[in-house]
Short mmCIF file of C-alpha atoms in Angstrom, two decimals:
data_model
loop_
_atom_site.label_atom_id
_atom_site.label_comp_id
_atom_site.label_asym_id
_atom_site.label_seq_id
_atom_site.Cartn_x
_atom_site.Cartn_y
_atom_site.Cartn_z
CA MET A 785 17.79 126.79 145.83
CA THR A 786 19.47 123.77 144.68
CA ILE A 787 20.45 122.80 140.83
CA ALA A 788 18.36 120.15 141.06
CA LEU A 789 15.09 122.23 141.71
CA GLU A 790 15.75 124.86 139.45
CA ILE A 791 15.86 122.35 136.56
CA ALA A 792 12.67 120.64 138.02
CA LYS A 793 10.90 123.76 138.14
CA ARG A 794 12.06 124.69 134.40
CA VAL A 795 11.02 121.13 133.33
CA ASN A 796 7.44 121.27 134.68
CA ALA A 797 6.86 124.97 133.04
CA LEU A 798 7.58 123.39 129.82
CA LYS A 799 3.91 123.44 128.07
CA TYR A 800 2.75 121.62 125.06
CA GLU A 801 0.79 124.98 124.20
CA ASP A 802 3.81 126.92 124.00
CA PHE A 803 5.83 124.81 121.60
CA PRO A 804 6.51 126.01 118.42
CA LYS A 805 4.81 124.07 115.60
CA GLU A 806 8.34 122.76 114.42
CA ALA A 807 9.26 121.61 117.84
CA VAL A 808 6.39 119.37 117.77
CA GLU A 809 7.24 117.99 114.20
CA TRP A 810 11.08 117.19 115.26
CA ALA A 811 9.96 115.73 118.35
CA LYS A 812 7.50 113.28 116.32
CA VAL A 813 10.77 112.80 113.69
CA ALA A 814 13.00 111.78 116.43
CA ILE A 815 10.25 109.30 118.34
CA ALA A 816 9.41 107.64 114.95
CA ASP A 817 12.99 107.17 114.06
CA THR A 818 13.71 105.76 117.51
CA VAL A 819 10.52 103.20 117.36
CA GLY A 820 11.94 102.56 114.09
CA VAL A 821 15.65 101.48 114.99
CA THR A 822 14.46 99.84 117.90
CA LEU A 823 12.53 97.47 116.16
CA ALA A 824 15.21 96.94 113.70
CA GLY A 825 17.52 96.05 116.71
CA SER A 826 15.24 93.93 118.67
CA VAL A 827 16.48 90.82 116.79
CA GLU A 828 20.07 91.59 117.53
CA GLN A 829 21.53 89.21 120.46
CA THR A 830 22.68 92.50 122.05
CA ALA A 831 18.81 92.76 122.87
CA GLN A 832 18.16 89.16 122.89
CA ILE A 833 20.89 88.29 125.64
CA PRO A 834 19.42 90.65 128.49
CA LEU A 835 15.66 89.17 127.30
CA ARG A 836 16.90 85.86 128.11
CA VAL A 837 18.62 86.47 131.37
CA LEU A 838 15.82 88.85 133.04
CA GLY A 839 13.63 86.09 131.75
CA ALA A 840 11.38 88.92 130.87
CA GLY A 841 9.01 86.85 128.15
CA ALA A 842 7.91 84.77 131.41
CA VAL A 843 7.06 87.70 133.95
CA ALA A 844 3.74 89.06 133.25
CA GLY A 845 3.34 92.59 132.99
CA PRO A 846 1.34 95.90 130.81
CA SER A 847 4.66 96.50 128.90
CA LEU A 848 5.59 95.25 125.69
CA ILE A 849 8.72 93.87 124.45
CA TRP A 850 8.79 95.26 120.99
CA GLY A 851 9.10 93.02 117.89
CA ASN A 852 7.66 90.61 120.37
CA THR A 853 4.17 89.52 121.52
CA ALA A 854 5.14 89.03 125.24
CA ARG A 855 4.95 91.90 127.71
CA THR A 856 6.66 92.16 130.94
CA ARG A 857 7.05 94.76 134.09
CA PRO A 858 7.92 98.16 132.88
CA LEU A 859 11.31 98.67 134.12
CA ASP A 860 12.63 95.14 132.42
CA ALA A 861 10.80 96.57 129.10
CA ALA A 862 12.61 99.83 129.50
CA LEU A 863 15.80 98.03 129.71
CA ILE A 864 15.46 95.24 126.88
CA ASN A 865 13.80 97.91 124.59
CA GLY A 866 16.37 100.74 125.35
CA VAL A 867 19.15 98.48 124.41
CA ALA A 868 17.28 97.19 121.67
CA ALA A 869 17.68 100.88 120.69
CA HIS A 870 21.12 101.32 120.42
CA ALA A 871 21.85 97.56 119.40
CA LEU A 872 22.52 99.00 115.90
CA ASP A 873 24.06 102.48 116.58
CA PHE A 874 21.44 103.98 114.03
CA ASP A 875 19.67 106.13 116.52
CA ASP A 876 19.38 109.99 116.41
CA CYS A 877 22.17 112.40 117.80
CA ASN A 878 22.58 116.09 118.74
CA ASP A 879 25.51 118.11 118.93
CA ASP A 880 25.15 119.84 122.23
CA LEU A 881 24.67 116.33 123.89
CA GLY A 882 27.56 114.70 122.16
CA GLY A 883 25.48 111.49 121.90
CA HIS A 884 22.01 109.75 121.23
CA PRO A 885 19.40 111.76 122.91
CA SER A 886 16.14 110.03 122.12
CA ALA A 887 16.99 106.39 122.67
CA PRO A 888 17.78 106.91 126.33
CA MET A 889 14.24 108.06 126.74
CA VAL A 890 11.30 106.73 124.80
CA PRO A 891 11.69 103.08 125.34
CA GLY A 892 10.99 103.84 128.70
CA MET A 893 8.43 106.41 128.42
CA VAL A 894 6.64 103.73 126.33
CA ALA A 895 6.68 101.29 128.76
CA LEU A 896 5.46 103.68 131.57
CA ALA A 897 2.65 104.99 129.30
CA GLU A 898 1.51 101.48 128.70
CA GLU A 899 0.91 100.78 132.51
CA ILE A 900 -0.75 104.48 132.94
CA GLY A 901 -2.36 105.59 130.09
CA VAL A 902 -0.89 108.58 128.60
CA SER A 903 -2.25 110.60 125.62
CA GLY A 904 0.04 111.50 122.79
CA ARG A 905 0.13 115.08 123.21
CA ASP A 906 1.49 114.40 126.96
CA PHE A 907 3.93 112.22 125.50
CA VAL A 908 5.18 114.89 123.04
CA GLU A 909 5.43 117.51 125.84
CA ALA A 910 7.53 114.98 128.21
CA PHE A 911 9.67 113.99 125.33
CA ILE A 912 10.61 117.55 124.48
CA ALA A 913 11.17 118.40 128.08
CA GLY A 914 13.54 115.22 128.63
CA TYR A 915 15.27 116.12 125.56
CA GLU A 916 16.10 119.73 127.05
CA THR A 917 17.20 118.43 130.12
CA GLU A 918 19.60 116.11 128.99
CA CYS A 919 21.31 118.64 126.49
CA ARG A 920 21.01 121.64 128.86
CA ILE A 921 23.09 119.33 131.38
CA ALA A 922 25.64 118.75 128.66
CA ARG A 923 26.29 122.29 128.20
CA GLY A 924 27.39 122.54 131.80
CA VAL A 925 29.89 119.92 131.38
CA HIS A 926 31.23 119.47 127.86
CA LEU A 927 33.45 119.28 126.08
CA HIS A 928 35.49 117.79 129.05
CA HIS A 929 32.76 115.28 130.16
CA TYR A 930 33.30 113.66 126.67
CA LEU A 931 37.26 113.65 126.37
CA LYS A 932 37.44 112.55 130.07
CA GLY A 933 35.62 109.26 128.66
CA TRP A 934 32.23 109.41 129.49
CA HIS A 935 29.48 108.51 127.40
CA PRO A 936 26.98 111.05 127.62
CA THR A 937 24.03 108.99 125.85
CA ALA A 938 24.31 107.43 129.00
CA THR A 939 25.62 109.65 131.61
CA LEU A 940 23.49 112.37 130.68
CA GLY A 941 20.71 110.76 128.83
CA THR A 942 19.64 109.35 132.21
CA PHE A 943 18.90 112.82 133.82
CA GLY A 944 16.66 112.96 130.18
CA ALA A 945 14.92 110.03 131.12
CA THR A 946 14.20 110.78 134.55
CA ALA A 947 12.67 114.07 133.48
CA ALA A 948 10.74 112.78 130.64
CA CYS A 949 8.79 109.87 133.17
CA GLY A 950 8.39 111.98 135.66
CA ARG A 951 6.62 114.52 133.64
CA LEU A 952 4.03 111.53 132.54
CA LEU A 953 3.72 111.01 136.24
CA LYS A 954 3.01 114.45 136.74
CA LEU A 955 5.75 114.39 139.50
CA SER A 956 5.74 117.98 141.50
CA ASP A 957 8.70 120.49 141.20
CA ALA A 958 10.09 119.23 144.64
CA GLN A 959 9.82 115.09 143.54
CA LEU A 960 11.07 115.77 140.40
CA ALA A 961 14.26 117.41 142.20
CA THR A 962 14.35 114.53 144.22
CA ALA A 963 14.34 112.04 140.87
CA LEU A 964 17.04 113.93 139.30
CA ALA A 965 19.02 113.76 142.32
CA LEU A 966 18.49 110.13 142.52
CA ALA A 967 19.57 109.60 138.87
CA VAL A 968 22.91 111.37 139.79
CA SER A 969 23.62 107.97 141.50
CA LEU A 970 22.09 105.76 138.72
CA THR A 971 24.03 107.26 135.79
CA SER A 972 27.35 105.99 134.37
CA GLY A 973 28.58 104.36 131.08
CA VAL A 974 32.04 105.00 129.58
CA LYS A 975 33.56 105.14 126.31
CA ALA A 976 36.15 102.02 126.89
CA ASN A 977 33.24 99.84 125.85
CA PHE A 978 32.25 101.41 122.23
CA GLY A 979 32.43 98.55 120.02
CA THR A 980 30.96 95.88 122.54
CA MET A 981 27.52 94.86 123.33
CA THR A 982 28.04 97.21 126.43
CA LYS A 983 27.54 100.58 124.74
CA PRO A 984 23.96 99.94 123.61
CA LEU A 985 23.54 98.38 127.27
CA HIS A 986 24.25 101.56 128.59
CA VAL A 987 21.04 103.04 126.80
CA GLY A 988 18.83 100.30 128.34
CA LEU A 989 20.01 100.89 131.75
CA THR A 990 19.33 104.73 130.82
CA ASN A 991 15.86 103.91 130.08
CA ARG A 992 15.65 101.61 133.22
CA ASN A 993 17.27 104.17 135.68
CA GLY A 994 15.58 107.02 134.46
CA LEU A 995 12.17 105.30 134.75
CA PHE A 996 13.17 103.95 138.18
CA ALA A 997 14.37 107.40 139.76
CA ALA A 998 11.03 108.67 138.69
CA LEU A 999 8.87 106.22 140.50
CA MET A 1000 10.91 105.85 143.42
CA ALA A 1001 10.72 109.79 143.87
CA LYS A 1002 6.67 109.48 143.53
CA GLU A 1003 6.64 106.83 146.38
CA GLY A 1004 8.32 109.46 148.53
CA PHE A 1005 12.21 108.14 148.11
CA THR A 1006 14.66 110.59 149.07
CA ALA A 1007 17.96 111.91 147.40
CA SER A 1008 20.49 114.73 148.12
CA ALA A 1009 19.01 118.01 147.41
CA GLU A 1010 22.68 118.83 146.40
CA ALA A 1011 23.42 116.16 144.39
CA PHE A 1012 24.73 118.05 141.46
CA GLU A 1013 26.88 120.83 143.08
CA HIS A 1014 27.87 119.15 146.14
CA PRO A 1015 31.60 118.95 146.48
CA GLN A 1016 31.28 115.03 146.17
CA GLY A 1017 28.20 115.52 143.68
CA PHE A 1018 27.69 115.08 140.09
CA PHE A 1019 29.51 117.88 138.92
CA GLU A 1020 32.86 117.57 140.79
CA VAL A 1021 32.87 114.05 140.49
CA PHE A 1022 31.82 113.26 137.02
CA ASN A 1023 34.09 116.41 135.66
CA GLY A 1024 36.15 117.92 138.40
CA LYS A 1025 37.56 121.14 139.48
CA ASP A 1026 37.08 124.06 136.89
CA THR A 1027 35.99 121.62 133.76
CA TYR A 1028 32.12 122.74 134.18
CA ASP A 1029 30.03 125.36 134.31
CA ALA A 1030 26.85 124.85 136.43
CA GLY A 1031 25.69 128.13 134.89
CA LYS A 1032 25.14 127.30 131.47
CA VAL A 1033 22.59 124.26 132.57
CA LEU A 1034 19.99 127.10 133.15
CA ALA A 1035 20.81 130.05 130.92
CA ASP A 1036 18.75 130.42 127.79
CA TRP A 1037 16.62 127.52 129.08
CA ALA A 1038 14.35 126.42 126.18
CA ASN A 1039 15.40 129.71 124.56
CA PRO A 1040 15.53 128.06 122.01
CA LEU A 1041 14.37 124.85 122.90
CA GLN A 1042 17.07 122.18 121.99
CA ILE A 1043 15.18 119.94 119.70
CA LEU A 1044 15.30 123.15 117.30
CA ALA A 1045 18.84 124.29 118.04
CA PRO A 1046 21.26 122.61 117.64
CA GLY A 1047 18.09 120.12 116.77
CA VAL A 1048 17.90 116.27 115.79
CA ALA A 1049 20.49 114.80 113.75
CA ILE A 1050 18.94 111.54 112.00
CA LYS A 1051 21.65 109.10 110.78
CA GLN A 1052 21.82 107.70 107.19
CA TYR A 1053 23.83 104.51 108.32
CA PRO A 1054 23.63 101.90 110.86
CA SER A 1055 26.98 103.16 112.30
CA CYS A 1056 28.79 105.58 114.67
CA ALA A 1057 27.81 108.98 114.06
CA GLY A 1058 32.06 109.95 114.12
CA THR A 1059 32.27 107.70 110.77
CA HIS A 1060 29.22 109.69 108.67
CA SER A 1061 30.87 112.57 107.06
CA ALA A 1062 33.80 110.22 106.24
CA ALA A 1063 31.57 107.99 104.57
CA ASP A 1064 29.78 110.64 102.99
CA ALA A 1065 32.70 112.00 101.43
CA VAL A 1066 34.13 108.79 99.69
CA ILE A 1067 30.40 107.88 98.54
CA ALA A 1068 30.18 111.34 97.03
CA LEU A 1069 33.71 111.18 95.13
CA ARG A 1070 32.72 107.56 93.99
CA GLY A 1071 29.65 108.63 92.62
CA GLU A 1072 30.75 112.51 91.29
CA HIS A 1073 33.98 110.69 89.56
CA GLY A 1074 32.72 107.29 88.42
CA ILE A 1075 35.26 105.63 90.44
CA LYS A 1076 36.06 102.10 91.39
CA ALA A 1077 37.65 100.44 94.31
CA ASP A 1078 40.24 99.26 92.07
CA ASP A 1079 40.96 102.67 90.60
CA VAL A 1080 42.13 103.86 93.97
CA ALA A 1081 45.99 103.81 95.16
CA ARG A 1082 45.63 105.68 98.58
CA ILE A 1083 43.07 107.33 100.82
CA ASP A 1084 43.84 110.20 103.44
CA SER A 1085 41.45 111.35 105.94
CA GLN A 1086 41.34 113.60 108.48
CA THR A 1087 38.28 113.77 111.04
CA HIS A 1088 38.08 115.79 114.37
CA TYR A 1089 40.20 114.33 116.86
CA THR A 1090 36.85 114.03 119.14
CA ARG A 1091 35.74 111.39 116.77
CA TYR A 1092 38.86 109.96 115.69
CA LYS A 1093 39.65 108.71 118.89
CA HIS A 1094 37.31 106.04 119.07
CA THR A 1095 36.99 105.46 115.30
CA ASN A 1096 40.49 105.30 114.48
CA ARG A 1097 40.09 100.94 114.05
CA ALA A 1098 42.32 99.67 111.24
CA ASP A 1099 41.65 96.44 112.21
CA PRO A 1100 37.79 95.78 113.23
CA GLN A 1101 37.58 92.49 115.15
CA SER A 1102 33.69 92.03 115.27
CA PRO A 1103 30.87 93.58 113.49
CA LEU A 1104 30.14 95.80 116.35
CA ASP A 1105 34.16 96.87 115.98
CA ALA A 1106 33.40 97.73 112.17
CA LYS A 1107 30.53 100.15 113.30
CA PHE A 1108 33.52 102.15 115.09
CA SER A 1109 36.02 101.98 112.43
CA VAL A 1110 36.25 104.84 110.19
CA GLN A 1111 38.73 102.87 108.04
CA TYR A 1112 36.17 100.12 107.19
CA VAL A 1113 33.02 102.46 106.75
CA MET A 1114 34.95 104.27 104.00
CA ALA A 1115 36.50 101.23 102.51
CA ARG A 1116 32.40 99.68 102.50
CA GLY A 1117 31.44 103.30 100.66
CA LEU A 1118 33.84 103.16 98.05
CA LEU A 1119 33.25 99.59 97.45
CA ASP A 1120 29.51 99.69 97.15
CA GLY A 1121 28.44 103.37 97.34
CA GLN A 1122 26.01 103.05 100.27
CA LEU A 1123 26.13 101.30 103.70
CA THR A 1124 23.45 98.71 104.82
CA PHE A 1125 22.69 96.18 107.74
CA ASP A 1126 24.36 93.71 106.03
CA ASP A 1127 27.68 95.51 106.09
CA PHE A 1128 27.50 95.27 110.19
CA GLU A 1129 26.59 91.43 110.16
CA GLY A 1130 28.34 88.02 110.32
CA GLU A 1131 32.14 88.10 108.98
CA ALA A 1132 31.38 90.95 106.53
CA PHE A 1133 34.06 93.11 108.52
CA ASN A 1134 36.70 90.43 107.20
CA ASP A 1135 35.78 90.57 103.85
CA SER A 1136 38.80 90.30 101.86
CA LYS A 1137 37.89 92.96 99.07
CA VAL A 1138 37.20 95.31 101.85
CA ARG A 1139 40.38 94.45 104.05
CA ALA A 1140 42.29 95.30 100.77
CA VAL A 1141 40.53 98.56 100.33
CA MET A 1142 41.15 99.51 104.34
CA ASN A 1143 44.92 98.95 103.85
CA LYS A 1144 45.00 101.72 101.51
CA ILE A 1145 43.37 104.10 104.09
CA ASP A 1146 45.38 106.50 106.47
CA ALA A 1147 42.93 108.03 108.99
CA ARG A 1148 44.30 110.91 110.94
CA GLU A 1149 42.54 113.37 113.18
CA HIS A 1150 42.24 117.26 113.08
CA ALA A 1151 41.70 119.90 115.37
CA ASN A 1152 39.78 122.40 113.98
CA ASP A 1153 36.99 122.59 116.81
CA ASP A 1154 34.97 125.08 114.83
CA GLU A 1155 34.32 122.02 112.63
CA ARG A 1156 33.73 119.08 114.97
CA TYR A 1157 31.70 117.08 112.42
CA SER A 1158 33.81 117.46 109.35
CA VAL A 1159 35.93 115.67 107.27
CA ASP A 1160 38.76 116.01 104.38
CA ILE A 1161 39.52 113.42 102.00
CA LYS A 1162 41.93 113.27 99.59
CA MET A 1163 41.69 110.43 97.00
CA THR A 1164 45.04 109.56 95.09
CA LEU A 1165 44.24 107.25 91.82
CA LYS A 1166 46.58 104.92 90.50
CA ASP A 1167 46.41 107.49 87.27
CA GLY A 1168 48.14 109.95 89.36
CA ARG A 1169 44.73 112.13 89.64
CA VAL A 1170 44.34 113.62 93.12
CA LEU A 1171 40.55 114.15 94.11
CA GLU A 1172 39.32 115.98 97.19
CA LYS A 1173 36.43 116.71 99.15
CA HIS A 1174 35.54 118.51 102.38
CA LEU A 1175 32.49 118.22 104.14
CA GLU A 1176 31.16 120.13 107.54
CA ARG A 1177 29.04 117.52 108.35
CA ALA A 1178 27.30 114.30 106.96
CA LYS A 1179 23.84 114.66 105.45
CA GLY A 1180 21.05 114.14 108.30
CA ARG A 1181 23.39 116.13 110.94
CA GLY A 1182 21.04 118.51 111.90
CA PRO A 1183 18.08 120.55 110.41
CA SER A 1184 20.20 122.50 108.03
CA VAL A 1185 21.23 119.33 106.01
CA ALA A 1186 17.98 117.15 107.02
CA LEU A 1187 16.87 114.24 105.49
CA SER A 1188 13.81 114.53 103.55
CA PRO A 1189 10.44 113.32 104.98
CA ALA A 1190 10.62 110.22 101.87
CA GLU A 1191 13.80 109.33 103.24
CA LEU A 1192 12.95 109.38 106.75
CA LYS A 1193 10.03 106.76 106.02
CA THR A 1194 12.16 104.70 103.72
CA LYS A 1195 14.48 104.36 106.98
CA PHE A 1196 11.96 103.51 109.17
CA VAL A 1197 10.11 100.93 106.99
CA ASN A 1198 13.54 99.66 106.00
CA CYS A 1199 14.03 99.32 109.83
CA ALA A 1200 10.61 98.21 111.01
CA THR A 1201 10.43 95.68 108.46
CA ARG A 1202 12.77 93.42 109.95
CA VAL A 1203 10.31 91.92 112.44
CA MET A 1204 6.92 93.06 110.44
CA SER A 1205 4.88 93.35 107.39
CA GLY A 1206 5.31 96.50 105.49
CA GLU A 1207 1.66 97.16 106.05
CA GLN A 1208 2.35 97.14 109.58
CA ALA A 1209 5.15 99.00 109.33
CA GLU A 1210 3.23 101.56 107.34
CA ALA A 1211 0.47 102.16 110.00
CA LEU A 1212 2.89 102.36 112.52
CA HIS A 1213 4.40 105.17 110.85
CA GLY A 1214 1.34 106.90 110.30
CA GLN A 1215 0.73 106.42 114.02
CA CYS A 1216 4.08 108.07 115.06
CA ARG A 1217 3.37 111.08 112.52
CA ALA A 1218 0.41 111.66 113.93
CA LEU A 1219 1.63 111.08 117.70
CA GLU A 1220 -0.25 114.13 119.32
CA THR A 1221 -3.38 113.13 117.98
CA LEU A 1222 -3.88 109.83 119.98
CA GLY A 1223 -5.99 109.68 122.99
CA ASP A 1224 -3.38 107.07 124.38
CA VAL A 1225 -0.38 106.04 123.41
CA ARG A 1226 -1.16 102.13 123.91
CA ASP A 1227 -2.90 102.29 120.65
CA LEU A 1228 0.50 103.09 118.85
CA SER A 1229 2.37 100.54 121.39
CA ARG A 1230 0.05 97.54 120.32
CA LEU A 1231 1.32 98.44 116.59
CA LEU A 1232 4.44 97.41 118.06
CA GLU A 1233 3.73 93.46 118.67
CA ALA A 1234 5.06 91.43 115.98
CA ALA A 1235 5.89 87.64 116.02
CA PRO A 1236 9.31 86.87 117.42
CA ARG A 1237 11.85 86.23 114.58
CA LYS A 1238 15.29 84.19 114.91
CA ALA A 1239 17.90 86.74 116.59
CA HIS A 1240 20.72 87.63 114.34
CA ALA A 1241 24.02 85.96 115.86
CA ALA A 1242 26.42 89.06 114.51
CA GLU A 1243 27.71 89.79 117.66
#
């Protein structure tokens, strides 16, 4: 029996009634967070450009372009809304995936649900199944897959999107196995494109391609049953000999569910997750000791080498580049005690005050694989004092350091009100939090409509 079929059988065996209550709650947290950040990202040029290129507003269909009133074909909506979901790099993470689990799935799932009609309960069930799929495959290929330069959100998220959409389409085991095998040829995304519009494009393509694979399999399209384990299949081509363990993909499937352990990591800041522990540490020292930027002579930071490699950007050249600069994020945190949307728009990255602080920062890497999300900060003040802070992980980086319900709601409303009124955002948040009770997800999607606003020209 092939790996694709074994995964498909396990995906289809997952049932809502078997899920712990906590799994459903975390699924709703992740889905709501994705809805919020997608609405916020919909006004970015990163999302507006593919909308213009596809001409989606002029092509009629059932699926909404979020933060808009136009509707288009599901595949186009999945791509455009998928780009928006990652445009701000504000979407959730998962430790085992090594990337973002929800943004690659939710826009495509909603686009499909708007066409075929899906209950909220079935939507949550399919989401958890997709989440499990992408993260379990990740366990078989990491850490080599990540270090080689693949963007796991894209390469592995495509399988999550395929599985989730396959569940919504009620594919048989054989059909879903074919969809997953087809997805092997539809997945890509390299980390060389981090800090540019292409990184969120990865997520748009992931949503589209996952939905496309599921739809094609339903219609009888074919793919190799051995697309994963073949000598020229996914594992060998994307990883290579002796760098993966296919057995880890299937072992302990859903025991526990990935959405519970390691769980959902919700971002506090609209920047690369690899910068967040450093931001938290600097902001904490600032608050604990009443420090101002002018008091600081030097900051030394150490983050794990897997994060340092793509966040060591001492001279960011654009707002998107700044999202991946640990130096910029620390400098902003020290100056303002917070990080907001405005810090990653326009010429904020070139502000003379922030550049002066960045010049005081020496960012380096550490190699402690037991603390891949940690940071060590040593802050030397002009008066000779040396302050130190060690954090194992940023706030929000998993259930053990979870954001409070109030903090989650505040983030959602702040995001959604970029395109809609506060009242509409509150109503939408309520629908997301009661998702499993909805008879039709289209009731929620109607609340995603908003009059188009002028796009942000930050990028």
